[in-house]
Every structure is written in structure tokens, then in C-alpha cells.
XYZ file of C-alpha atoms in Angstrom:
587
model
C -117.907 13.301 -73.397
C -118.516 13.210 -77.542
C -121.008 14.271 -80.351
C -120.934 10.177 -82.431
C -123.939 10.970 -84.687
C -126.031 13.911 -85.692
C -129.411 14.694 -87.070
C -132.417 16.664 -87.709
C -135.052 16.295 -85.734
C -137.342 19.238 -87.730
C -137.102 20.210 -91.573
C -134.170 22.441 -91.705
C -135.173 26.055 -92.137
C -132.444 28.494 -90.914
C -130.078 26.003 -90.844
C -127.932 23.986 -92.904
C -125.599 21.094 -90.467
C -122.853 19.475 -92.530
C -120.769 18.605 -89.451
C -121.455 19.174 -85.541
C -119.085 17.240 -83.697
C -118.313 18.276 -80.000
C -116.383 17.509 -77.023
C -116.869 18.037 -73.195
C -114.172 17.699 -70.658
C -114.935 17.232 -67.304
C -111.442 17.635 -65.996
C -110.988 21.202 -67.425
C -114.591 21.845 -68.276
C -113.695 22.682 -71.263
C -115.548 21.822 -74.675
C -113.633 21.137 -78.422
C -116.140 21.499 -81.607
C -115.456 20.637 -84.934
C -118.596 23.359 -86.670
C -119.719 22.994 -90.258
C -122.884 25.134 -90.668
C -124.645 27.571 -92.593
C -127.375 30.319 -91.523
C -129.545 31.052 -94.468
C -132.515 33.141 -93.515
C -132.505 35.984 -93.368
C -135.010 38.245 -90.130
C -134.456 35.766 -87.641
C -134.602 36.460 -83.957
C -134.491 32.992 -81.896
C -134.180 31.579 -78.588
C -131.952 28.556 -79.231
C -133.049 25.447 -76.020
C -130.511 22.912 -75.561
C -132.406 20.242 -73.855
C -129.401 16.658 -72.759
C -130.956 13.754 -71.446
C -128.931 10.503 -70.070
C -130.311 6.857 -70.048
C -134.232 8.696 -69.833
C -133.650 10.208 -66.499
C -134.898 13.532 -66.200
C -133.337 16.160 -68.744
C -131.230 19.077 -68.815
C -133.067 21.942 -70.213
C -132.233 25.330 -70.982
C -132.526 28.388 -72.803
C -130.566 30.839 -74.543
C -132.372 34.278 -75.755
C -129.728 34.970 -78.938
C -130.887 38.132 -78.999
C -129.702 39.111 -75.419
C -126.163 38.078 -76.230
C -123.470 39.908 -77.643
C -124.855 43.377 -77.218
C -128.071 41.912 -80.315
C -125.397 40.800 -82.613
C -127.199 37.899 -83.398
C -130.403 39.538 -83.709
C -131.615 38.889 -86.445
C -130.049 35.570 -86.776
C -126.465 36.702 -89.164
C -126.551 34.844 -93.008
C -122.946 32.457 -92.049
C -121.214 30.180 -93.202
C -119.175 28.520 -90.719
C -116.433 25.836 -91.542
C -113.953 26.274 -88.207
C -112.890 24.558 -84.695
C -111.791 25.951 -81.251
C -111.222 24.513 -77.827
C -112.931 26.767 -75.128
C -113.367 27.208 -71.323
C -116.857 27.027 -70.112
C -117.618 29.410 -67.123
C -117.732 27.936 -63.659
C -121.682 29.716 -63.784
C -123.026 27.232 -66.042
C -121.387 24.034 -63.572
C -122.562 21.598 -66.035
C -120.689 18.603 -64.042
C -123.250 18.382 -61.770
C -126.161 18.166 -64.225
C -123.780 15.100 -65.721
C -124.406 12.145 -63.658
C -121.235 9.994 -63.206
C -122.271 6.806 -64.326
C -122.136 8.960 -67.761
C -118.474 7.857 -67.680
C -118.217 4.929 -66.680
C -120.562 3.056 -68.385
C -119.579 1.704 -72.271
C -122.302 2.521 -74.827
C -123.529 5.846 -73.419
C -127.125 6.075 -74.317
C -128.000 9.978 -74.027
C -128.476 12.177 -76.499
C -128.480 16.717 -76.924
C -131.263 18.749 -78.823
C -130.618 22.051 -80.007
C -133.592 23.854 -81.114
C -134.214 27.822 -82.418
C -137.375 28.708 -81.949
C -138.533 32.227 -83.666
C -139.376 34.865 -81.266
C -142.394 35.856 -83.733
C -144.117 33.034 -85.439
C -142.907 30.502 -82.127
C -141.297 28.188 -85.272
C -139.232 25.794 -85.354
C -136.476 27.317 -87.543
C -133.405 24.522 -86.457
C -133.624 21.491 -84.515
C -130.482 19.442 -84.049
C -129.833 16.005 -82.664
C -126.918 14.431 -81.663
C -126.155 11.214 -79.270
C -123.015 11.489 -76.916
C -120.315 8.311 -76.378
C -117.962 8.785 -73.681
C -115.979 6.807 -75.709
C -116.387 2.904 -74.090
C -118.136 0.438 -76.274
C -118.693 -3.816 -75.838
C -118.457 -3.783 -78.959
C -114.196 -4.045 -79.628
C -112.094 -5.074 -82.703
C -109.358 -7.424 -80.017
C -112.869 -9.386 -78.866
C -113.749 -10.433 -82.507
C -110.380 -11.490 -83.672
C -110.145 -13.060 -79.975
C -113.587 -15.353 -80.873
C -112.859 -15.627 -84.511
C -109.142 -16.938 -83.164
C -110.955 -19.728 -80.780
C -112.924 -20.952 -83.593
C -110.276 -21.287 -85.539
C -108.419 -22.821 -82.908
C -111.164 -24.684 -82.752
C -110.970 -25.560 -86.950
C -107.745 -26.969 -86.832
C -108.472 -29.414 -83.581
C -111.559 -30.642 -85.893
C -109.095 -31.096 -89.496
C -106.410 -33.209 -86.981
C -108.869 -35.196 -85.028
C -111.207 -36.384 -88.062
C -108.610 -37.295 -89.764
C -107.785 -39.466 -87.827
C -111.623 -40.865 -86.791
C -115.194 -40.023 -88.000
C -116.020 -40.728 -84.230
C -113.628 -37.993 -82.515
C -115.593 -35.051 -80.931
C -113.699 -31.630 -81.529
C -115.819 -31.750 -85.279
C -118.714 -31.666 -82.537
C -116.885 -28.549 -80.443
C -116.248 -26.500 -83.668
C -120.158 -26.554 -84.500
C -121.739 -26.115 -81.921
C -119.391 -23.011 -81.171
C -120.124 -21.417 -84.671
C -123.660 -22.479 -83.307
C -123.288 -20.532 -79.731
C -121.722 -17.630 -81.903
C -124.498 -17.616 -84.531
C -127.423 -17.937 -81.100
C -125.769 -14.760 -79.644
C -125.599 -12.960 -82.737
C -129.166 -13.493 -84.202
C -130.500 -12.819 -80.134
C -130.028 -9.270 -81.045
C -132.855 -9.396 -84.116
C -135.798 -9.555 -82.732
C -137.688 -6.710 -82.689
C -136.927 -4.864 -79.207
C -135.849 -2.500 -77.705
C -132.084 -3.111 -76.863
C -129.780 -1.584 -74.326
C -127.088 -0.617 -77.089
C -124.849 -1.671 -75.050
C -125.883 -5.605 -75.449
C -126.211 -4.565 -79.493
C -122.764 -2.994 -79.030
C -122.276 -6.823 -77.465
C -124.034 -9.170 -80.110
C -122.406 -7.299 -82.778
C -119.069 -8.872 -81.942
C -119.998 -12.246 -82.708
C -121.522 -10.612 -86.649
C -118.663 -12.392 -88.546
C -120.044 -15.320 -87.481
C -123.590 -14.790 -88.877
C -121.917 -14.317 -92.295
C -121.868 -10.001 -92.077
C -118.061 -9.775 -93.196
C -117.972 -8.079 -96.024
C -119.205 -4.828 -93.957
C -118.915 -1.218 -94.054
C -121.123 0.679 -96.172
C -118.079 2.662 -98.390
C -117.328 -1.167 -99.173
C -116.835 -2.463 -102.780
C -119.095 -5.499 -102.022
C -121.361 -3.368 -100.276
C -121.848 -1.198 -103.779
C -122.215 -3.635 -105.674
C -125.385 -5.485 -104.108
C -126.683 -2.080 -103.674
C -126.313 -1.871 -107.622
C -127.495 -5.035 -107.836
C -130.255 -4.362 -105.871
C -131.503 -0.978 -107.944
C -131.167 -2.494 -111.091
C -132.692 -5.888 -110.145
C -136.072 -3.689 -108.621
C -134.358 -3.433 -105.305
C -136.361 0.307 -104.076
C -135.152 -0.304 -99.763
C -132.958 1.959 -98.605
C -128.888 1.771 -98.946
C -126.897 1.954 -95.468
C -126.588 5.103 -93.944
C -123.256 6.676 -95.133
C -123.295 7.789 -90.960
C -124.258 5.895 -87.928
C -127.313 3.701 -87.995
C -127.826 5.447 -84.414
C -129.542 8.630 -86.293
C -132.469 6.615 -87.881
C -133.457 4.633 -84.383
C -136.617 5.439 -83.448
C -136.835 7.893 -80.621
C -138.936 6.003 -78.326
C -136.069 3.082 -77.953
C -132.166 3.514 -76.885
C -130.636 5.189 -76.730
C -132.738 8.399 -76.948
C -135.434 6.487 -74.484
C -137.754 9.722 -75.316
C -140.463 10.392 -77.425
C -139.582 14.261 -77.288
C -141.332 16.791 -79.762
C -138.917 18.882 -81.600
C -138.718 21.408 -78.890
C -141.768 22.519 -76.397
C -142.681 26.166 -77.385
C -143.789 26.248 -73.787
C -140.527 25.156 -71.946
C -138.754 27.645 -74.316
C -140.512 30.456 -72.647
C -140.604 29.210 -68.877
C -137.535 26.723 -68.028
C -134.414 29.331 -66.877
C -132.540 31.593 -69.108
C -128.311 32.139 -69.525
C -127.826 35.471 -69.750
C -124.439 36.956 -70.824
C -123.064 32.480 -70.912
C -119.796 34.388 -73.323
C -119.880 30.354 -74.833
C -121.060 31.389 -78.018
C -117.850 31.929 -80.651
C -118.680 32.994 -83.995
C -114.904 33.009 -85.726
C -112.798 29.976 -85.514
C -110.205 28.220 -88.191
C -110.567 25.677 -90.452
C -109.838 22.489 -90.074
C -108.872 20.412 -86.916
C -107.538 21.165 -83.635
C -104.616 19.991 -82.496
C -106.097 19.832 -79.168
C -107.785 17.423 -79.317
C -106.915 14.140 -80.341
C -109.972 13.253 -81.759
C -110.379 12.955 -85.800
C -114.061 13.684 -87.658
C -114.969 13.295 -91.098
C -118.418 15.456 -92.288
C -120.751 13.047 -93.297
C -125.219 14.013 -94.911
C -127.353 14.799 -91.492
C -130.668 12.842 -91.945
C -133.875 14.397 -91.087
C -135.849 12.459 -88.952
C -139.160 13.375 -87.572
C -142.016 11.278 -85.183
C -143.641 10.858 -88.442
C -140.614 10.527 -91.045
C -140.165 6.446 -93.209
C -136.037 6.337 -93.110
C -136.871 5.239 -89.023
C -135.287 1.983 -88.970
C -137.109 -0.431 -87.386
C -136.002 -2.656 -84.316
C -133.980 -5.520 -84.516
C -132.320 -6.439 -87.613
C -132.481 -3.881 -89.596
C -131.095 -1.816 -86.619
C -128.530 -4.125 -86.248
C -126.910 -4.422 -89.706
C -127.443 -0.986 -90.529
C -124.988 -0.697 -87.329
C -122.337 -2.469 -89.332
C -122.882 -0.225 -92.642
C -124.737 -3.410 -93.956
C -127.952 -1.666 -96.093
C -131.393 -3.647 -94.059
C -132.023 -5.246 -98.169
C -128.662 -6.220 -98.526
C -128.122 -8.417 -95.645
C -128.890 -11.836 -97.209
C -127.377 -10.855 -99.438
C -123.670 -10.012 -97.412
C -124.650 -13.825 -95.959
C -124.435 -15.123 -100.117
C -121.206 -14.054 -100.717
C -119.770 -15.208 -97.401
C -121.125 -18.546 -97.643
C -120.077 -18.594 -101.477
C -116.697 -17.625 -100.568
C -116.246 -20.288 -97.301
C -117.540 -23.102 -99.979
C -114.865 -22.092 -103.018
C -112.255 -22.270 -99.951
C -113.524 -24.908 -98.705
C -113.525 -26.747 -101.885
C -110.390 -25.849 -102.659
C -108.358 -26.782 -99.752
C -110.222 -30.795 -99.941
C -108.948 -30.609 -103.306
C -105.104 -29.769 -102.777
C -105.086 -31.961 -100.108
C -106.872 -34.955 -102.982
C -103.934 -33.167 -104.856
C -101.000 -34.069 -102.092
C -102.041 -37.075 -101.013
C -102.167 -39.065 -104.352
C -98.584 -36.840 -104.626
C -97.431 -39.046 -101.162
C -98.823 -42.315 -102.533
C -96.012 -42.045 -105.101
C -93.388 -42.519 -103.062
C -93.032 -45.500 -101.346
C -92.809 -45.269 -97.704
C -93.857 -47.267 -94.942
C -97.017 -45.031 -94.721
C -98.305 -46.534 -97.862
C -101.130 -48.371 -96.387
C -102.229 -46.300 -94.905
C -102.229 -43.507 -97.555
C -104.149 -45.997 -99.177
C -106.748 -46.426 -96.888
C -107.124 -42.181 -96.735
C -107.119 -41.748 -100.434
C -110.167 -44.469 -100.610
C -111.710 -42.304 -97.755
C -111.257 -39.084 -98.620
C -113.877 -38.757 -100.878
C -116.039 -39.647 -97.515
C -114.396 -37.267 -95.850
C -114.468 -34.768 -97.722
C -118.408 -35.162 -97.684
C -118.179 -34.433 -94.232
C -117.202 -31.735 -94.162
C -119.331 -30.581 -96.427
C -122.035 -31.299 -94.675
C -119.865 -29.339 -91.280
C -120.277 -26.313 -93.663
C -123.671 -26.835 -94.196
C -125.253 -27.606 -90.745
C -122.468 -23.462 -89.708
C -124.621 -22.010 -92.423
C -127.745 -23.631 -91.686
C -128.852 -20.898 -89.420
C -127.848 -17.435 -90.748
C -129.280 -18.915 -94.281
C -132.570 -19.427 -93.014
C -132.324 -16.140 -90.188
C -131.639 -13.788 -93.119
C -133.910 -15.161 -95.995
C -136.642 -15.605 -93.945
C -136.353 -11.650 -93.171
C -135.755 -11.014 -97.219
C -139.057 -12.338 -98.147
C -141.025 -10.225 -95.977
C -139.124 -7.607 -97.501
C -140.477 -7.354 -101.100
C -137.462 -5.648 -102.785
C -135.296 -7.124 -104.862
C -136.399 -9.924 -107.246
C -133.253 -11.213 -108.048
C -131.945 -11.444 -103.951
C -135.572 -12.662 -103.299
C -134.609 -15.668 -105.793
C -130.988 -16.434 -104.768
C -132.453 -16.933 -101.227
C -134.898 -18.738 -102.324
C -132.303 -21.200 -104.170
C -129.469 -20.846 -101.270
C -132.061 -22.382 -98.474
C -134.037 -24.816 -101.134
C -130.204 -25.929 -101.707
C -129.492 -26.469 -98.025
C -132.374 -27.416 -96.911
C -132.672 -30.059 -100.046
C -128.967 -31.325 -99.334
C -129.996 -31.912 -95.183
C -132.923 -33.521 -96.302
C -131.458 -36.038 -98.269
C -128.910 -36.667 -95.562
C -131.672 -37.563 -93.361
C -134.366 -39.528 -95.773
C -130.841 -41.500 -96.202
C -130.247 -42.178 -92.824
C -133.788 -42.896 -92.071
C -133.848 -45.465 -94.283
C -130.764 -47.061 -93.824
C -132.734 -47.241 -89.986
C -136.115 -48.881 -91.069
C -133.624 -51.489 -93.188
C -132.182 -52.500 -90.075
C -131.512 -50.799 -87.039
C -129.766 -47.388 -85.811
C -127.154 -49.792 -84.730
C -125.985 -49.895 -87.977
C -124.433 -46.138 -88.576
C -122.668 -46.193 -86.167
C -120.438 -49.073 -87.914
C -120.972 -48.847 -91.613
C -118.053 -46.855 -92.562
C -119.865 -45.126 -96.324
C -122.427 -43.659 -93.265
C -119.570 -42.450 -90.438
C -117.556 -40.147 -92.782
C -120.126 -38.702 -94.752
C -123.438 -39.039 -92.561
C -121.472 -38.848 -89.269
C -121.128 -35.103 -88.589
C -124.782 -35.157 -88.044
C -125.230 -37.776 -85.342
C -122.225 -39.754 -84.766
C -121.556 -38.374 -81.398
C -125.302 -39.541 -80.283
C -126.082 -42.459 -78.780
C -127.621 -45.134 -81.460
C -130.887 -45.242 -79.536
C -131.106 -41.468 -79.917
C -129.173 -41.250 -83.754
C -132.603 -38.836 -84.321
C -131.364 -36.154 -81.863
C -129.589 -33.663 -84.682
C -133.769 -33.146 -86.250
C -134.167 -31.110 -83.004
C -131.789 -29.031 -84.060
C -133.128 -29.127 -87.860
C -136.293 -27.907 -85.669
C -134.656 -25.046 -84.092
C -133.023 -23.419 -86.363
C -135.800 -23.283 -89.521
C -138.243 -21.640 -86.119
C -135.633 -19.808 -85.286
C -135.748 -18.631 -88.752
C -139.637 -18.189 -89.144
C -139.679 -15.735 -85.928
C -137.279 -13.335 -86.919
C -138.425 -13.029 -90.320
C -142.341 -12.755 -90.954
C -142.782 -12.574 -87.235
C -140.976 -10.062 -86.686
C -143.681 -7.410 -86.851
C -144.444 -7.943 -82.698
C -141.416 -8.104 -80.583
C -143.264 -9.837 -77.507
C -144.733 -12.930 -80.170
C -141.358 -13.436 -80.925
C -139.182 -13.237 -77.438
C -142.196 -15.608 -75.943
C -141.869 -18.295 -78.893
C -138.128 -17.839 -78.654
C -138.461 -18.521 -74.782
C -141.102 -21.736 -75.847
C -138.279 -22.864 -78.015
C -135.443 -23.178 -75.683
C -137.280 -24.439 -72.815
C -138.393 -27.245 -75.708
C -134.991 -27.979 -76.624
C -133.517 -28.000 -72.408
C -136.495 -30.680 -71.901
C -135.778 -32.774 -74.770
C -132.283 -32.897 -73.919
C -132.743 -33.108 -70.267
C -135.096 -36.012 -70.651
C -133.801 -37.940 -73.146
C -130.158 -37.228 -72.647
C -128.439 -37.911 -75.965
C -125.143 -37.901 -75.867
C -122.523 -40.501 -76.207
C -120.533 -39.240 -72.625
C -122.099 -37.904 -69.305
C -119.072 -34.918 -70.382
C -121.230 -33.890 -73.959
C -125.080 -34.043 -71.479
C -123.589 -31.706 -69.137
C -122.222 -29.132 -72.045
C -125.444 -29.684 -74.067
C -127.557 -29.065 -70.944
C -125.431 -26.032 -69.610
C -125.948 -24.176 -73.027
C -129.580 -24.774 -73.373
C -130.129 -23.376 -69.575
C -127.895 -21.013 -70.506
C -129.903 -20.498 -74.038
C -133.094 -19.867 -71.808
C -132.354 -17.621 -68.973
C -130.893 -15.238 -72.440
C -134.350 -15.927 -73.831
C -135.820 -14.857 -70.866
C -134.193 -11.911 -70.383
C -135.311 -10.363 -73.314
C -138.755 -9.194 -71.964
C -137.259 -6.619 -70.523
C -136.193 -5.828 -73.579
C -140.520 -5.679 -74.558
C -141.563 -2.332 -75.832
C -144.618 -2.298 -74.327
C -143.649 -2.571 -70.950
C -141.923 0.288 -71.410
C -139.137 -0.483 -69.117
C -136.229 2.093 -67.459
C -133.875 2.581 -69.594
C -130.893 2.103 -66.740
C -132.799 -1.269 -65.363
C -132.784 -2.493 -69.054
C -129.284 -1.404 -69.288
C -128.404 -3.975 -65.989
C -129.970 -6.684 -67.588
C -128.247 -6.260 -71.298
C -124.948 -6.664 -69.184
C -126.192 -9.569 -67.541
C -126.964 -11.373 -70.205
C -123.723 -10.049 -72.029
C -121.901 -11.446 -69.176
C -123.626 -14.832 -69.421
C -122.764 -15.062 -72.931
C -119.678 -14.760 -72.119
C -119.032 -17.042 -69.148
C -120.406 -19.596 -72.514
C -117.424 -18.309 -74.576
C -115.375 -18.806 -71.686
C -116.779 -23.213 -71.430
C -116.980 -24.002 -74.870
C -112.452 -22.263 -74.948
C -112.121 -25.256 -72.044
C -114.125 -27.194 -73.744
C -112.243 -26.923 -77.140
C -108.966 -26.675 -75.783
C -109.369 -30.710 -73.619
C -111.003 -31.663 -76.772
C -107.680 -30.766 -78.445
C -105.980 -33.435 -76.511
C -103.667 -30.515 -73.748
C -105.379 -32.951 -70.934
C -103.875 -35.888 -71.918
C -100.936 -34.458 -72.947
C -101.017 -32.870 -69.097
C -101.166 -36.066 -67.774
C -98.173 -37.778 -70.081
């Protein structure tokens, strides 16, 4: 078990910490430490209190009177600069392993923390208080999962391109949009103002790239550029923490699961005192220990108390900061991702048109087909532009709406308004054209008129002509999800209730209208809608007002992660089917 983040739980008076890394090895009951700290306040006679909390259960509380250790050499506490690392064998009488449940070594994204406090004997004043979260090295956030989900999306994109060239009615392009929508729903499900278990938030962060959060990392060049832009245009919200976002999480929420005072002076006097522990080490060599396989880096140590103003609000702020993106940088990160995607798509479509022109010059048996493709290519390009807009609609809406609640950089707000209005206006224009055509003729015309099928078909061509308008339900759902995550972010319970109502409405519409051309399309849509309803219902366990204990919340988080994982697998096999493997197998 290792320390994963460190913060002060009281303003530092006697002890300044630059690095505080500990590793506990259960196999041989030893610890490795790599600490850089300074004792700066003279004449302190102190008691050290160590509190360890795992999943909010009864904490382990140990007190050591430093004046009783080493013949009083630590009384008063010497002014000392310590920078070193060492491996120590713990005394058998401490029996640390009996206080650590077996679950702590097995469950990913362990929710535990340790708190070390120094209290002055005479005044009872807290001289130092340091908190550190603990980790067992396992997590549901894995780069392999990120690359695997991106690989499935790439496969869906290739399939969509191939099939859209052959026929605009192909299902493969629609499955690409469905897959990205599923990814975005999973990622955005962790943006509500709720007390998420770390295991679910970590799982949801695997899909952050689908929300446009790809240029992440507090020290990345893009984030630094966004920070500079914000601060020069009126932005005052803090940048992403160079350490761990967990440092700034509300102590009532995961992974702390407790609202504790810095230390209970009454507890210091009543808990058992360990004498002659023989576990303190005041020497040590600088650098890292060759005995440890872990690498540690120095980081900024924040002070987080019940009254401090640097606590991150649950939901979107914690989610994006855990990725190394500041709260106020969320929209701009999405903006640049969408901008780059648009430029790459435009360049690819331009190169495709140039290649088509070059092939036309050569007289071959495919000349007539190439001529037809050249005629349809502008419509084909507009169709793919529409698909890009559909994929970008949810991330832009969610982060634009949230940006407006921050009142930060005026340039960020301006760009968010322009981007949202641009996407919204384009979708409104296409919708108006479709409604105009239907009113002038009849819905069936949309399915036979080529100038509409190629550029506007991505909205409606997968639906029966009697249900051509069903895409409006998706538009409304995206808009409402943005309102729920953005303006309604102050009340987690209201967010969950509204989200559940929204998903139930979509499920009912899908069940009763049965909009798709094929029965398989309806079955898939209903399956995904049921999964979203169940996932939304499970979020009630994370509402802070209900005060669900840590272990049940973790269990529910695992259920939600498994549910959405199954949906991703379902979509993967559906993409394989639409890729043409079923037909190839039959042949």
C-alpha cells in the first residue's frame, strides 16, 4: 500500500513538507519512505497522532508521545531539514497487518487515507497536520482500456467510411455515432455533483477522450496556453493542481469518507500510547531507495481544511482536474479538440476530392462511376460534416453550459457562445430544411431525393419514414443533459432525478414509436436506453444527502461500470456485424 497524494489538514506551523511518500509491504511487514520535510518551530514538545481510515470504517487511531522516544531526544522537537529515504522493518508488536483488511489489497481504487498530526503538550495547539491518501496500485483507469476503446472507435470509423461510399443508407455510419454517444454518456455520467466512489470515477475517465478531453496534463503545452489565455482575459479561477486532484476533494466524499477535525485533542489523551516503538528514523540517504520499484517526484502540497476555499466541487471539477485539466479549462480543451478534428476532417475530405479528380483523368472502366462519385462528393462531404457535428454536440453543449456558470475568462465565454451557436444553428438549419421538404411534399421524399439523402441523411435515414423526426428526441436529450450538468450543478439530487426522467422519456419514446427501419435497430436502441435508465438509477446511491456508506457505494459503482462495459462490448460486436463479417462468414 502506497501514499498517492499528500496535503496539509491544518496550516503548517512547525513542519513543512515537500514530499511524503510511504509504501507498506505486507509480505514482510516493512515500510519504505521517501520524505523531504523541515522542522522550523523551536521548543515544541509534541505528541504524534496517526489515524488511518479505510472505506470510512472504524479508523485505526494511534498516538505516540515523542518525549518518551529515544530518551527524550525528540523533546523539544529539533529544528531539522530531512531529505532521505529508507526501508524499515516494523516491530512485530505493532501488528499493522491485523488493522488492514484484506479488501485493501484487492479492490481497485482503494478509498483510504492516513493522517499524521503533531499536537503541542502545553497549549494543545496543532503544530502540524498532514493527510495522505493510500493506494494499492490497482485502478479501473487503464491506458490499455483507453486505447482499446479508441481502437474500437477507429474500427467503426473505417467501417463507416467504406460503407458510406457504397451507399448512404448503410448502418455502419450510424453505429459510429451510436458508439461515440455511448462513450460520451459513460464519461458524462461522472460529471454530476455527487459523491462518486473513486472506482467509478476512474472507470468513467477511460472515456474522457470521447468528451474531447484529450490534451490533458497540468504541464502540457496546450493547458499552459489555455491558462495564459484565461489569465490575460479576466480569468481568476485556479489552474489545475500540479499534484493530485484528490488533494482538493471534499473530506466528506470519497476517498476520505469522513469529515474529521484536524485532530481530536481529547483522543490524543485517551488512545493507547505506544512506547519504545523503535520505528522513527532521523537519518537517511538522499535520493530514491534501490529497494523500492516505485519512482516518486516532489509536488506542491496544498492546505485543505473545512474552511478553505480551494476545495473542488464534486462532479465536473474533480473529474477534469483528475485528468490534469483545470475547471475553467474544460471547455477550451474541448474547443481545441473539436477544432483539430474539424481541420483534420476537412483536410481528409479535401485530399479525397483531389484523389478523385486525379483518377478521373485516367480513362478506365470505372470512369462513369468516378464521374458519379465526383457529382455526389460535395453532398458526401456535407454528410460527414454533419456526423462530426453530431458527435461534437454533447461535449460542446455540456462544457459550454458549465463554462457560463463559472464567470471566468470573457474570451472563453465568447468562444463557448460562438461554438454552441454555430453547432446549434447548423443543426437547426438542417432540421428546418427537412421540415420544409416534408411540409411541401411528404416524408417519403426524404428517402428518395438524393440531394437530401447524402448531406442530411445522417439524421433520419436509419428511421422509418413515418418516424423520420425521431432524431429530435436525441437533440432534446443532449440539450437537457447540458442543462442538468451545467446550470443545475448545485444540487446533485435534482440532477439525478432530472437525468432519470430524461432517460425514461427516451426509453418510452423508443419502445412505443419503434422508429428504426429494422427490428435489430430497435432492439439495440432499446437495450442501450434500458442500460442508461439503470445507470441513471444507480446514481441515487451517490447522492450526498442519502449518506450511503463507502462500501455499498463502491459495490454499486462496480455494478454501474460492469453494466456500461457490457454495452461497449455489445456495440463492438454490432460494429463487427456491420463491418461485413457476418456476410463474409456466410460466404
